[in-house]
Amino acid sequence: AQVDNYSLRMDTNGSLNAGYVSEINESDKFTVQFWMHPDVWTPNAAVFTRGNADQLFELRLGSESGRLKLFAGAQSVDIVSVNIAAAKWAHISIVSQPGSLKVYVNNTLTINTNTGVIIPSSGSNLFLGNNFKGRIDEFRIWNVARTAQQIADNFKIAINPATEINLVSYYNFNQGT
């Protein structure tokens, strides 16, 4: 049993430089998955961000609780769910491929569009948190669209990065320091 569930604890003054992730440049197939727990709802606080302007790839807290905003270059998508709120854990999975964008919140399909998202090419590093006060855990990026079954499996159990094909970034934050 794990007594403490460690996670990345952010305050509004900090962010984590997660490095350069070249494998997602110009990607039209990807999955970004993580747990988040905003301590307070700060509109426009970034959960993750990379680049700016036409190279932007970012997920922000929306104007009110329950709303997230995904940006990918000139594209933007609103994600709305009552399961996304301050002082509450939510498991978010963003899955894109040509002709499809799906977003799962706590393993429930919340968005299902017939338009995929393309991550712009950028020489910028990926950052977790920016004006975000709360916790982020199990942050993962694949350069493929994960299936509904894989999303469900990842919601229930931790992954073994050594056996995960197409996993390009994984930050589990399970250390106490």
mmCIF file with all atom_site columns, C-alpha atoms in Angstrom:
data_model
loop_
_atom_site.group_PDB
_atom_site.id
_atom_site.type_symbol
_atom_site.label_atom_id
_atom_site.label_alt_id
_atom_site.label_comp_id
_atom_site.label_asym_id
_atom_site.label_entity_id
_atom_site.label_seq_id
_atom_site.pdbx_PDB_ins_code
_atom_site.Cartn_x
_atom_site.Cartn_y
_atom_site.Cartn_z
_atom_site.occupancy
_atom_site.B_iso_or_equiv
_atom_site.pdbx_formal_charge
_atom_site.auth_seq_id
_atom_site.auth_comp_id
_atom_site.auth_asym_id
_atom_site.auth_atom_id
_atom_site.pdbx_PDB_model_num
ATOM 1   C CA . ALA A 1 1   ? 0.000   0.000  0.000   1.00 0.00 ? 1   ALA A CA 1
ATOM 2   C CA . GLN A 1 2   ? 1.154   3.503  -0.697  1.00 0.00 ? 2   GLN A CA 1
ATOM 3   C CA . VAL A 1 3   ? 0.653   5.687  2.363   1.00 0.00 ? 3   VAL A CA 1
ATOM 4   C CA . ASP A 1 4   ? 1.317   8.969  0.572   1.00 0.00 ? 4   ASP A CA 1
ATOM 5   C CA . ASN A 1 5   ? 0.167   9.716  -2.964  1.00 0.00 ? 5   ASN A CA 1
ATOM 6   C CA . TYR A 1 6   ? 2.850   12.090 -4.137  1.00 0.00 ? 6   TYR A CA 1
ATOM 7   C CA . SER A 1 7   ? 2.135   14.583 -6.887  1.00 0.00 ? 7   SER A CA 1
ATOM 8   C CA . LEU A 1 8   ? 3.561   17.793 -8.255  1.00 0.00 ? 8   LEU A CA 1
ATOM 9   C CA . ARG A 1 9   ? 2.315   20.580 -5.988  1.00 0.00 ? 9   ARG A CA 1
ATOM 10  C CA . MET A 1 10  ? 2.282   23.945 -7.742  1.00 0.00 ? 10  MET A CA 1
ATOM 11  C CA . ASP A 1 11  ? 1.783   27.476 -6.514  1.00 0.00 ? 11  ASP A CA 1
ATOM 12  C CA . THR A 1 12  ? 0.911   30.440 -8.689  1.00 0.00 ? 12  THR A CA 1
ATOM 13  C CA . ASN A 1 13  ? 4.547   31.589 -8.840  1.00 0.00 ? 13  ASN A CA 1
ATOM 14  C CA . GLY A 1 14  ? 6.031   28.387 -10.213 1.00 0.00 ? 14  GLY A CA 1
ATOM 15  C CA . SER A 1 15  ? 6.119   26.045 -13.155 1.00 0.00 ? 15  SER A CA 1
ATOM 16  C CA . LEU A 1 16  ? 8.027   22.895 -14.032 1.00 0.00 ? 16  LEU A CA 1
ATOM 17  C CA . ASN A 1 17  ? 10.202  22.826 -17.135 1.00 0.00 ? 17  ASN A CA 1
ATOM 18  C CA . ALA A 1 18  ? 9.455   19.366 -18.549 1.00 0.00 ? 18  ALA A CA 1
ATOM 19  C CA . GLY A 1 19  ? 11.973  19.736 -21.374 1.00 0.00 ? 19  GLY A CA 1
ATOM 20  C CA . TYR A 1 20  ? 11.776  19.626 -25.123 1.00 0.00 ? 20  TYR A CA 1
ATOM 21  C CA . VAL A 1 21  ? 9.394   17.044 -26.613 1.00 0.00 ? 21  VAL A CA 1
ATOM 22  C CA . SER A 1 22  ? 10.217  16.934 -30.330 1.00 0.00 ? 22  SER A CA 1
ATOM 23  C CA . GLU A 1 23  ? 8.065   13.856 -30.967 1.00 0.00 ? 23  GLU A CA 1
ATOM 24  C CA . ILE A 1 24  ? 4.853   15.916 -30.860 1.00 0.00 ? 24  ILE A CA 1
ATOM 25  C CA . ASN A 1 25  ? 5.896   18.551 -33.418 1.00 0.00 ? 25  ASN A CA 1
ATOM 26  C CA . GLU A 1 26  ? 3.266   18.770 -36.191 1.00 0.00 ? 26  GLU A CA 1
ATOM 27  C CA . SER A 1 27  ? 1.538   15.770 -34.650 1.00 0.00 ? 27  SER A CA 1
ATOM 28  C CA . ASP A 1 28  ? -2.048  15.053 -35.644 1.00 0.00 ? 28  ASP A CA 1
ATOM 29  C CA . LYS A 1 29  ? -2.069  11.848 -33.555 1.00 0.00 ? 29  LYS A CA 1
ATOM 30  C CA . PHE A 1 30  ? -1.464  12.169 -29.835 1.00 0.00 ? 30  PHE A CA 1
ATOM 31  C CA . THR A 1 31  ? -2.786  11.484 -26.361 1.00 0.00 ? 31  THR A CA 1
ATOM 32  C CA . VAL A 1 32  ? -2.127  13.761 -23.385 1.00 0.00 ? 32  VAL A CA 1
ATOM 33  C CA . GLN A 1 33  ? -3.237  12.302 -20.080 1.00 0.00 ? 33  GLN A CA 1
ATOM 34  C CA . PHE A 1 34  ? -2.893  13.459 -16.472 1.00 0.00 ? 34  PHE A CA 1
ATOM 35  C CA . TRP A 1 35  ? -4.557  13.966 -13.102 1.00 0.00 ? 35  TRP A CA 1
ATOM 36  C CA . MET A 1 36  ? -5.169  17.516 -11.924 1.00 0.00 ? 36  MET A CA 1
ATOM 37  C CA . HIS A 1 37  ? -6.415  19.049 -8.694  1.00 0.00 ? 37  HIS A CA 1
ATOM 38  C CA . PRO A 1 38  ? -6.668  22.846 -8.761  1.00 0.00 ? 38  PRO A CA 1
ATOM 39  C CA . ASP A 1 39  ? -6.666  24.068 -5.158  1.00 0.00 ? 39  ASP A CA 1
ATOM 40  C CA . VAL A 1 40  ? -8.386  27.245 -6.357  1.00 0.00 ? 40  VAL A CA 1
ATOM 41  C CA . TRP A 1 41  ? -9.883  28.095 -9.732  1.00 0.00 ? 41  TRP A CA 1
ATOM 42  C CA . THR A 1 42  ? -7.670  30.721 -11.358 1.00 0.00 ? 42  THR A CA 1
ATOM 43  C CA . PRO A 1 43  ? -9.009  31.637 -14.806 1.00 0.00 ? 43  PRO A CA 1
ATOM 44  C CA . ASN A 1 44  ? -6.373  31.308 -17.570 1.00 0.00 ? 44  ASN A CA 1
ATOM 45  C CA . ALA A 1 45  ? -3.932  29.422 -15.348 1.00 0.00 ? 45  ALA A CA 1
ATOM 46  C CA . ALA A 1 46  ? -2.044  26.959 -17.554 1.00 0.00 ? 46  ALA A CA 1
ATOM 47  C CA . VAL A 1 47  ? -2.027  23.268 -16.687 1.00 0.00 ? 47  VAL A CA 1
ATOM 48  C CA . PHE A 1 48  ? 0.555   22.750 -19.436 1.00 0.00 ? 48  PHE A CA 1
ATOM 49  C CA . THR A 1 49  ? 1.973   25.026 -22.103 1.00 0.00 ? 49  THR A CA 1
ATOM 50  C CA . ARG A 1 50  ? 4.475   24.944 -24.936 1.00 0.00 ? 50  ARG A CA 1
ATOM 51  C CA . GLY A 1 51  ? 5.333   27.773 -27.324 1.00 0.00 ? 51  GLY A CA 1
ATOM 52  C CA . ASN A 1 52  ? 3.243   30.849 -28.043 1.00 0.00 ? 52  ASN A CA 1
ATOM 53  C CA . ALA A 1 53  ? 1.182   32.488 -30.808 1.00 0.00 ? 53  ALA A CA 1
ATOM 54  C CA . ASP A 1 54  ? 0.938   30.136 -33.814 1.00 0.00 ? 54  ASP A CA 1
ATOM 55  C CA . GLN A 1 55  ? 3.233   27.601 -32.050 1.00 0.00 ? 55  GLN A CA 1
ATOM 56  C CA . LEU A 1 56  ? 1.089   27.427 -28.892 1.00 0.00 ? 56  LEU A CA 1
ATOM 57  C CA . PHE A 1 57  ? 0.014   24.094 -27.419 1.00 0.00 ? 57  PHE A CA 1
ATOM 58  C CA . GLU A 1 58  ? -1.658  24.722 -24.074 1.00 0.00 ? 58  GLU A CA 1
ATOM 59  C CA . LEU A 1 59  ? -4.427  23.710 -21.697 1.00 0.00 ? 59  LEU A CA 1
ATOM 60  C CA . ARG A 1 60  ? -5.778  26.466 -19.445 1.00 0.00 ? 60  ARG A CA 1
ATOM 61  C CA . LEU A 1 61  ? -8.387  26.706 -16.747 1.00 0.00 ? 61  LEU A CA 1
ATOM 62  C CA . GLY A 1 62  ? -11.414 28.426 -18.258 1.00 0.00 ? 62  GLY A CA 1
ATOM 63  C CA . SER A 1 63  ? -13.295 31.503 -17.151 1.00 0.00 ? 63  SER A CA 1
ATOM 64  C CA . GLU A 1 64  ? -15.282 29.499 -14.592 1.00 0.00 ? 64  GLU A CA 1
ATOM 65  C CA . SER A 1 65  ? -15.084 26.212 -12.721 1.00 0.00 ? 65  SER A CA 1
ATOM 66  C CA . GLY A 1 66  ? -15.753 23.188 -14.908 1.00 0.00 ? 66  GLY A CA 1
ATOM 67  C CA . ARG A 1 67  ? -14.293 24.744 -18.055 1.00 0.00 ? 67  ARG A CA 1
ATOM 68  C CA . LEU A 1 68  ? -10.908 24.074 -19.654 1.00 0.00 ? 68  LEU A CA 1
ATOM 69  C CA . LYS A 1 69  ? -9.600  25.593 -22.881 1.00 0.00 ? 69  LYS A CA 1
ATOM 70  C CA . LEU A 1 70  ? -7.272  23.671 -25.209 1.00 0.00 ? 70  LEU A CA 1
ATOM 71  C CA . PHE A 1 71  ? -5.146  25.668 -27.662 1.00 0.00 ? 71  PHE A CA 1
ATOM 72  C CA . ALA A 1 72  ? -3.158  24.256 -30.594 1.00 0.00 ? 72  ALA A CA 1
ATOM 73  C CA . GLY A 1 73  ? -1.923  27.050 -32.848 1.00 0.00 ? 73  GLY A CA 1
ATOM 74  C CA . ALA A 1 74  ? -5.016  28.778 -34.251 1.00 0.00 ? 74  ALA A CA 1
ATOM 75  C CA . GLN A 1 75  ? -7.304  25.988 -33.022 1.00 0.00 ? 75  GLN A CA 1
ATOM 76  C CA . SER A 1 76  ? -9.105  26.122 -29.679 1.00 0.00 ? 76  SER A CA 1
ATOM 77  C CA . VAL A 1 77  ? -11.531 23.756 -27.985 1.00 0.00 ? 77  VAL A CA 1
ATOM 78  C CA . ASP A 1 78  ? -13.674 24.297 -24.888 1.00 0.00 ? 78  ASP A CA 1
ATOM 79  C CA . ILE A 1 79  ? -13.856 21.338 -22.511 1.00 0.00 ? 79  ILE A CA 1
ATOM 80  C CA . VAL A 1 80  ? -16.774 21.465 -20.089 1.00 0.00 ? 80  VAL A CA 1
ATOM 81  C CA . SER A 1 81  ? -17.486 19.003 -17.271 1.00 0.00 ? 81  SER A CA 1
ATOM 82  C CA . VAL A 1 82  ? -18.942 19.263 -13.774 1.00 0.00 ? 82  VAL A CA 1
ATOM 83  C CA . ASN A 1 83  ? -16.174 16.853 -12.736 1.00 0.00 ? 83  ASN A CA 1
ATOM 84  C CA . ILE A 1 84  ? -13.529 19.534 -13.255 1.00 0.00 ? 84  ILE A CA 1
ATOM 85  C CA . ALA A 1 85  ? -13.536 21.843 -10.241 1.00 0.00 ? 85  ALA A CA 1
ATOM 86  C CA . ALA A 1 86  ? -11.427 23.425 -7.538  1.00 0.00 ? 86  ALA A CA 1
ATOM 87  C CA . ALA A 1 87  ? -10.460 21.143 -4.648  1.00 0.00 ? 87  ALA A CA 1
ATOM 88  C CA . LYS A 1 88  ? -11.348 18.067 -6.716  1.00 0.00 ? 88  LYS A CA 1
ATOM 89  C CA . TRP A 1 89  ? -9.210  15.522 -8.577  1.00 0.00 ? 89  TRP A CA 1
ATOM 90  C CA . ALA A 1 90  ? -9.995  14.975 -12.255 1.00 0.00 ? 90  ALA A CA 1
ATOM 91  C CA . HIS A 1 91  ? -8.386  12.552 -14.702 1.00 0.00 ? 91  HIS A CA 1
ATOM 92  C CA . ILE A 1 92  ? -8.096  14.205 -18.134 1.00 0.00 ? 92  ILE A CA 1
ATOM 93  C CA . SER A 1 93  ? -7.339  12.374 -21.393 1.00 0.00 ? 93  SER A CA 1
ATOM 94  C CA . ILE A 1 94  ? -7.093  14.360 -24.639 1.00 0.00 ? 94  ILE A CA 1
ATOM 95  C CA . VAL A 1 95  ? -6.986  12.075 -27.676 1.00 0.00 ? 95  VAL A CA 1
ATOM 96  C CA . SER A 1 96  ? -6.564  13.408 -31.209 1.00 0.00 ? 96  SER A CA 1
ATOM 97  C CA . GLN A 1 97  ? -6.196  11.832 -34.617 1.00 0.00 ? 97  GLN A CA 1
ATOM 98  C CA . PRO A 1 98  ? -7.159  13.000 -38.102 1.00 0.00 ? 98  PRO A CA 1
ATOM 99  C CA . GLY A 1 99  ? -10.917 13.526 -38.127 1.00 0.00 ? 99  GLY A CA 1
ATOM 100 C CA . SER A 1 100 ? -11.413 13.029 -34.387 1.00 0.00 ? 100 SER A CA 1
ATOM 101 C CA . LEU A 1 101 ? -10.848 14.751 -31.055 1.00 0.00 ? 101 LEU A CA 1
ATOM 102 C CA . LYS A 1 102 ? -12.014 12.987 -27.915 1.00 0.00 ? 102 LYS A CA 1
ATOM 103 C CA . VAL A 1 103 ? -11.669 14.206 -24.351 1.00 0.00 ? 103 VAL A CA 1
ATOM 104 C CA . TYR A 1 104 ? -12.341 11.939 -21.407 1.00 0.00 ? 104 TYR A CA 1
ATOM 105 C CA . VAL A 1 105 ? -12.874 13.318 -17.905 1.00 0.00 ? 105 VAL A CA 1
ATOM 106 C CA . ASN A 1 106 ? -12.700 10.644 -15.196 1.00 0.00 ? 106 ASN A CA 1
ATOM 107 C CA . ASN A 1 107 ? -12.941 7.998  -17.913 1.00 0.00 ? 107 ASN A CA 1
ATOM 108 C CA . THR A 1 108 ? -16.203 9.479  -19.280 1.00 0.00 ? 108 THR A CA 1
ATOM 109 C CA . LEU A 1 109 ? -16.254 10.659 -22.886 1.00 0.00 ? 109 LEU A CA 1
ATOM 110 C CA . THR A 1 110 ? -16.943 14.394 -22.605 1.00 0.00 ? 110 THR A CA 1
ATOM 111 C CA . ILE A 1 111 ? -16.018 15.645 -26.085 1.00 0.00 ? 111 ILE A CA 1
ATOM 112 C CA . ASN A 1 112 ? -16.271 13.727 -29.339 1.00 0.00 ? 112 ASN A CA 1
ATOM 113 C CA . THR A 1 113 ? -15.782 15.896 -32.437 1.00 0.00 ? 113 THR A CA 1
ATOM 114 C CA . ASN A 1 114 ? -15.051 15.064 -36.044 1.00 0.00 ? 114 ASN A CA 1
ATOM 115 C CA . THR A 1 115 ? -12.188 17.550 -36.184 1.00 0.00 ? 115 THR A CA 1
ATOM 116 C CA . GLY A 1 116 ? -8.754  16.572 -34.950 1.00 0.00 ? 116 GLY A CA 1
ATOM 117 C CA . VAL A 1 117 ? -6.169  18.906 -33.455 1.00 0.00 ? 117 VAL A CA 1
ATOM 118 C CA . ILE A 1 118 ? -2.653  19.358 -34.802 1.00 0.00 ? 118 ILE A CA 1
ATOM 119 C CA . ILE A 1 119 ? 0.099   20.268 -32.361 1.00 0.00 ? 119 ILE A CA 1
ATOM 120 C CA . PRO A 1 120 ? 2.181   22.996 -33.989 1.00 0.00 ? 120 PRO A CA 1
ATOM 121 C CA . SER A 1 121 ? 5.908   22.596 -34.399 1.00 0.00 ? 121 SER A CA 1
ATOM 122 C CA . SER A 1 122 ? 7.823   24.484 -31.727 1.00 0.00 ? 122 SER A CA 1
ATOM 123 C CA . GLY A 1 123 ? 11.369  24.718 -30.463 1.00 0.00 ? 123 GLY A CA 1
ATOM 124 C CA . SER A 1 124 ? 10.037  25.599 -27.001 1.00 0.00 ? 124 SER A CA 1
ATOM 125 C CA . ASN A 1 125 ? 10.110  23.388 -23.941 1.00 0.00 ? 125 ASN A CA 1
ATOM 126 C CA . LEU A 1 126 ? 6.961   22.004 -22.358 1.00 0.00 ? 126 LEU A CA 1
ATOM 127 C CA . PHE A 1 127 ? 6.019   23.559 -19.016 1.00 0.00 ? 127 PHE A CA 1
ATOM 128 C CA . LEU A 1 128 ? 3.627   22.213 -16.409 1.00 0.00 ? 128 LEU A CA 1
ATOM 129 C CA . GLY A 1 129 ? 1.788   24.894 -14.484 1.00 0.00 ? 129 GLY A CA 1
ATOM 130 C CA . ASN A 1 130 ? 1.778   28.635 -14.936 1.00 0.00 ? 130 ASN A CA 1
ATOM 131 C CA . ASN A 1 131 ? -0.240  30.629 -12.432 1.00 0.00 ? 131 ASN A CA 1
ATOM 132 C CA . PHE A 1 132 ? -1.740  27.230 -11.498 1.00 0.00 ? 132 PHE A CA 1
ATOM 133 C CA . LYS A 1 133 ? -2.221  26.572 -7.776  1.00 0.00 ? 133 LYS A CA 1
ATOM 134 C CA . GLY A 1 134 ? -2.822  22.902 -7.156  1.00 0.00 ? 134 GLY A CA 1
ATOM 135 C CA . ARG A 1 135 ? -1.495  19.463 -8.006  1.00 0.00 ? 135 ARG A CA 1
ATOM 136 C CA . ILE A 1 136 ? -0.678  17.588 -11.205 1.00 0.00 ? 136 ILE A CA 1
ATOM 137 C CA . ASP A 1 137 ? 0.083   13.886 -11.296 1.00 0.00 ? 137 ASP A CA 1
ATOM 138 C CA . GLU A 1 138 ? 0.875   11.108 -13.780 1.00 0.00 ? 138 GLU A CA 1
ATOM 139 C CA . PHE A 1 139 ? 1.438   13.451 -16.745 1.00 0.00 ? 139 PHE A CA 1
ATOM 140 C CA . ARG A 1 140 ? 1.880   11.417 -19.953 1.00 0.00 ? 140 ARG A CA 1
ATOM 141 C CA . ILE A 1 141 ? 2.159   12.094 -23.671 1.00 0.00 ? 141 ILE A CA 1
ATOM 142 C CA . TRP A 1 142 ? 1.898   9.467  -26.396 1.00 0.00 ? 142 TRP A CA 1
ATOM 143 C CA . ASN A 1 143 ? 2.454   10.160 -30.096 1.00 0.00 ? 143 ASN A CA 1
ATOM 144 C CA . VAL A 1 144 ? -0.565  7.983  -30.954 1.00 0.00 ? 144 VAL A CA 1
ATOM 145 C CA . ALA A 1 145 ? -4.287  8.171  -30.288 1.00 0.00 ? 145 ALA A CA 1
ATOM 146 C CA . ARG A 1 146 ? -5.033  5.812  -27.406 1.00 0.00 ? 146 ARG A CA 1
ATOM 147 C CA . THR A 1 147 ? -8.181  3.680  -27.580 1.00 0.00 ? 147 THR A CA 1
ATOM 148 C CA . ALA A 1 148 ? -11.125 3.959  -25.198 1.00 0.00 ? 148 ALA A CA 1
ATOM 149 C CA . GLN A 1 149 ? -10.019 0.692  -23.572 1.00 0.00 ? 149 GLN A CA 1
ATOM 150 C CA . GLN A 1 150 ? -6.467  1.987  -23.074 1.00 0.00 ? 150 GLN A CA 1
ATOM 151 C CA . ILE A 1 151 ? -7.881  5.185  -21.537 1.00 0.00 ? 151 ILE A CA 1
ATOM 152 C CA . ALA A 1 152 ? -10.032 3.093  -19.183 1.00 0.00 ? 152 ALA A CA 1
ATOM 153 C CA . ASP A 1 153 ? -7.041  0.930  -18.242 1.00 0.00 ? 153 ASP A CA 1
ATOM 154 C CA . ASN A 1 154 ? -4.905  4.014  -17.528 1.00 0.00 ? 154 ASN A CA 1
ATOM 155 C CA . PHE A 1 155 ? -7.665  5.444  -15.356 1.00 0.00 ? 155 PHE A CA 1
ATOM 156 C CA . LYS A 1 156 ? -7.621  2.347  -13.134 1.00 0.00 ? 156 LYS A CA 1
ATOM 157 C CA . ILE A 1 157 ? -3.958  1.386  -12.939 1.00 0.00 ? 157 ILE A CA 1
ATOM 158 C CA . ALA A 1 158 ? -0.544  2.972  -13.234 1.00 0.00 ? 158 ALA A CA 1
ATOM 159 C CA . ILE A 1 159 ? 1.456   2.310  -16.372 1.00 0.00 ? 159 ILE A CA 1
ATOM 160 C CA . ASN A 1 160 ? 4.800   0.624  -16.781 1.00 0.00 ? 160 ASN A CA 1
ATOM 161 C CA . PRO A 1 161 ? 6.729   3.053  -19.016 1.00 0.00 ? 161 PRO A CA 1
ATOM 162 C CA . ALA A 1 162 ? 9.135   0.300  -20.097 1.00 0.00 ? 162 ALA A CA 1
ATOM 163 C CA . THR A 1 163 ? 6.298   -1.559 -21.827 1.00 0.00 ? 163 THR A CA 1
ATOM 164 C CA . GLU A 1 164 ? 4.422   1.433  -23.257 1.00 0.00 ? 164 GLU A CA 1
ATOM 165 C CA . ILE A 1 165 ? 4.881   1.744  -27.012 1.00 0.00 ? 165 ILE A CA 1
ATOM 166 C CA . ASN A 1 166 ? 4.790   5.338  -28.342 1.00 0.00 ? 166 ASN A CA 1
ATOM 167 C CA . LEU A 1 167 ? 5.003   6.918  -24.875 1.00 0.00 ? 167 LEU A CA 1
ATOM 168 C CA . VAL A 1 168 ? 7.188   9.992  -25.456 1.00 0.00 ? 168 VAL A CA 1
ATOM 169 C CA . SER A 1 169 ? 6.968   11.713 -22.043 1.00 0.00 ? 169 SER A CA 1
ATOM 170 C CA . TYR A 1 170 ? 6.029   10.444 -18.613 1.00 0.00 ? 170 TYR A CA 1
ATOM 171 C CA . TYR A 1 171 ? 6.247   12.282 -15.312 1.00 0.00 ? 171 TYR A CA 1
ATOM 172 C CA . ASN A 1 172 ? 4.838   10.216 -12.459 1.00 0.00 ? 172 ASN A CA 1
ATOM 173 C CA . PHE A 1 173 ? 5.879   12.499 -9.557  1.00 0.00 ? 173 PHE A CA 1
ATOM 174 C CA . ASN A 1 174 ? 6.015   9.580  -7.129  1.00 0.00 ? 174 ASN A CA 1
ATOM 175 C CA . GLN A 1 175 ? 9.046   10.780 -5.231  1.00 0.00 ? 175 GLN A CA 1
ATOM 176 C CA . GLY A 1 176 ? 8.712   12.556 -1.919  1.00 0.00 ? 176 GLY A CA 1
ATOM 177 C CA . THR A 1 177 ? 11.316  15.191 -2.775  1.00 0.00 ? 177 THR A CA 1
#
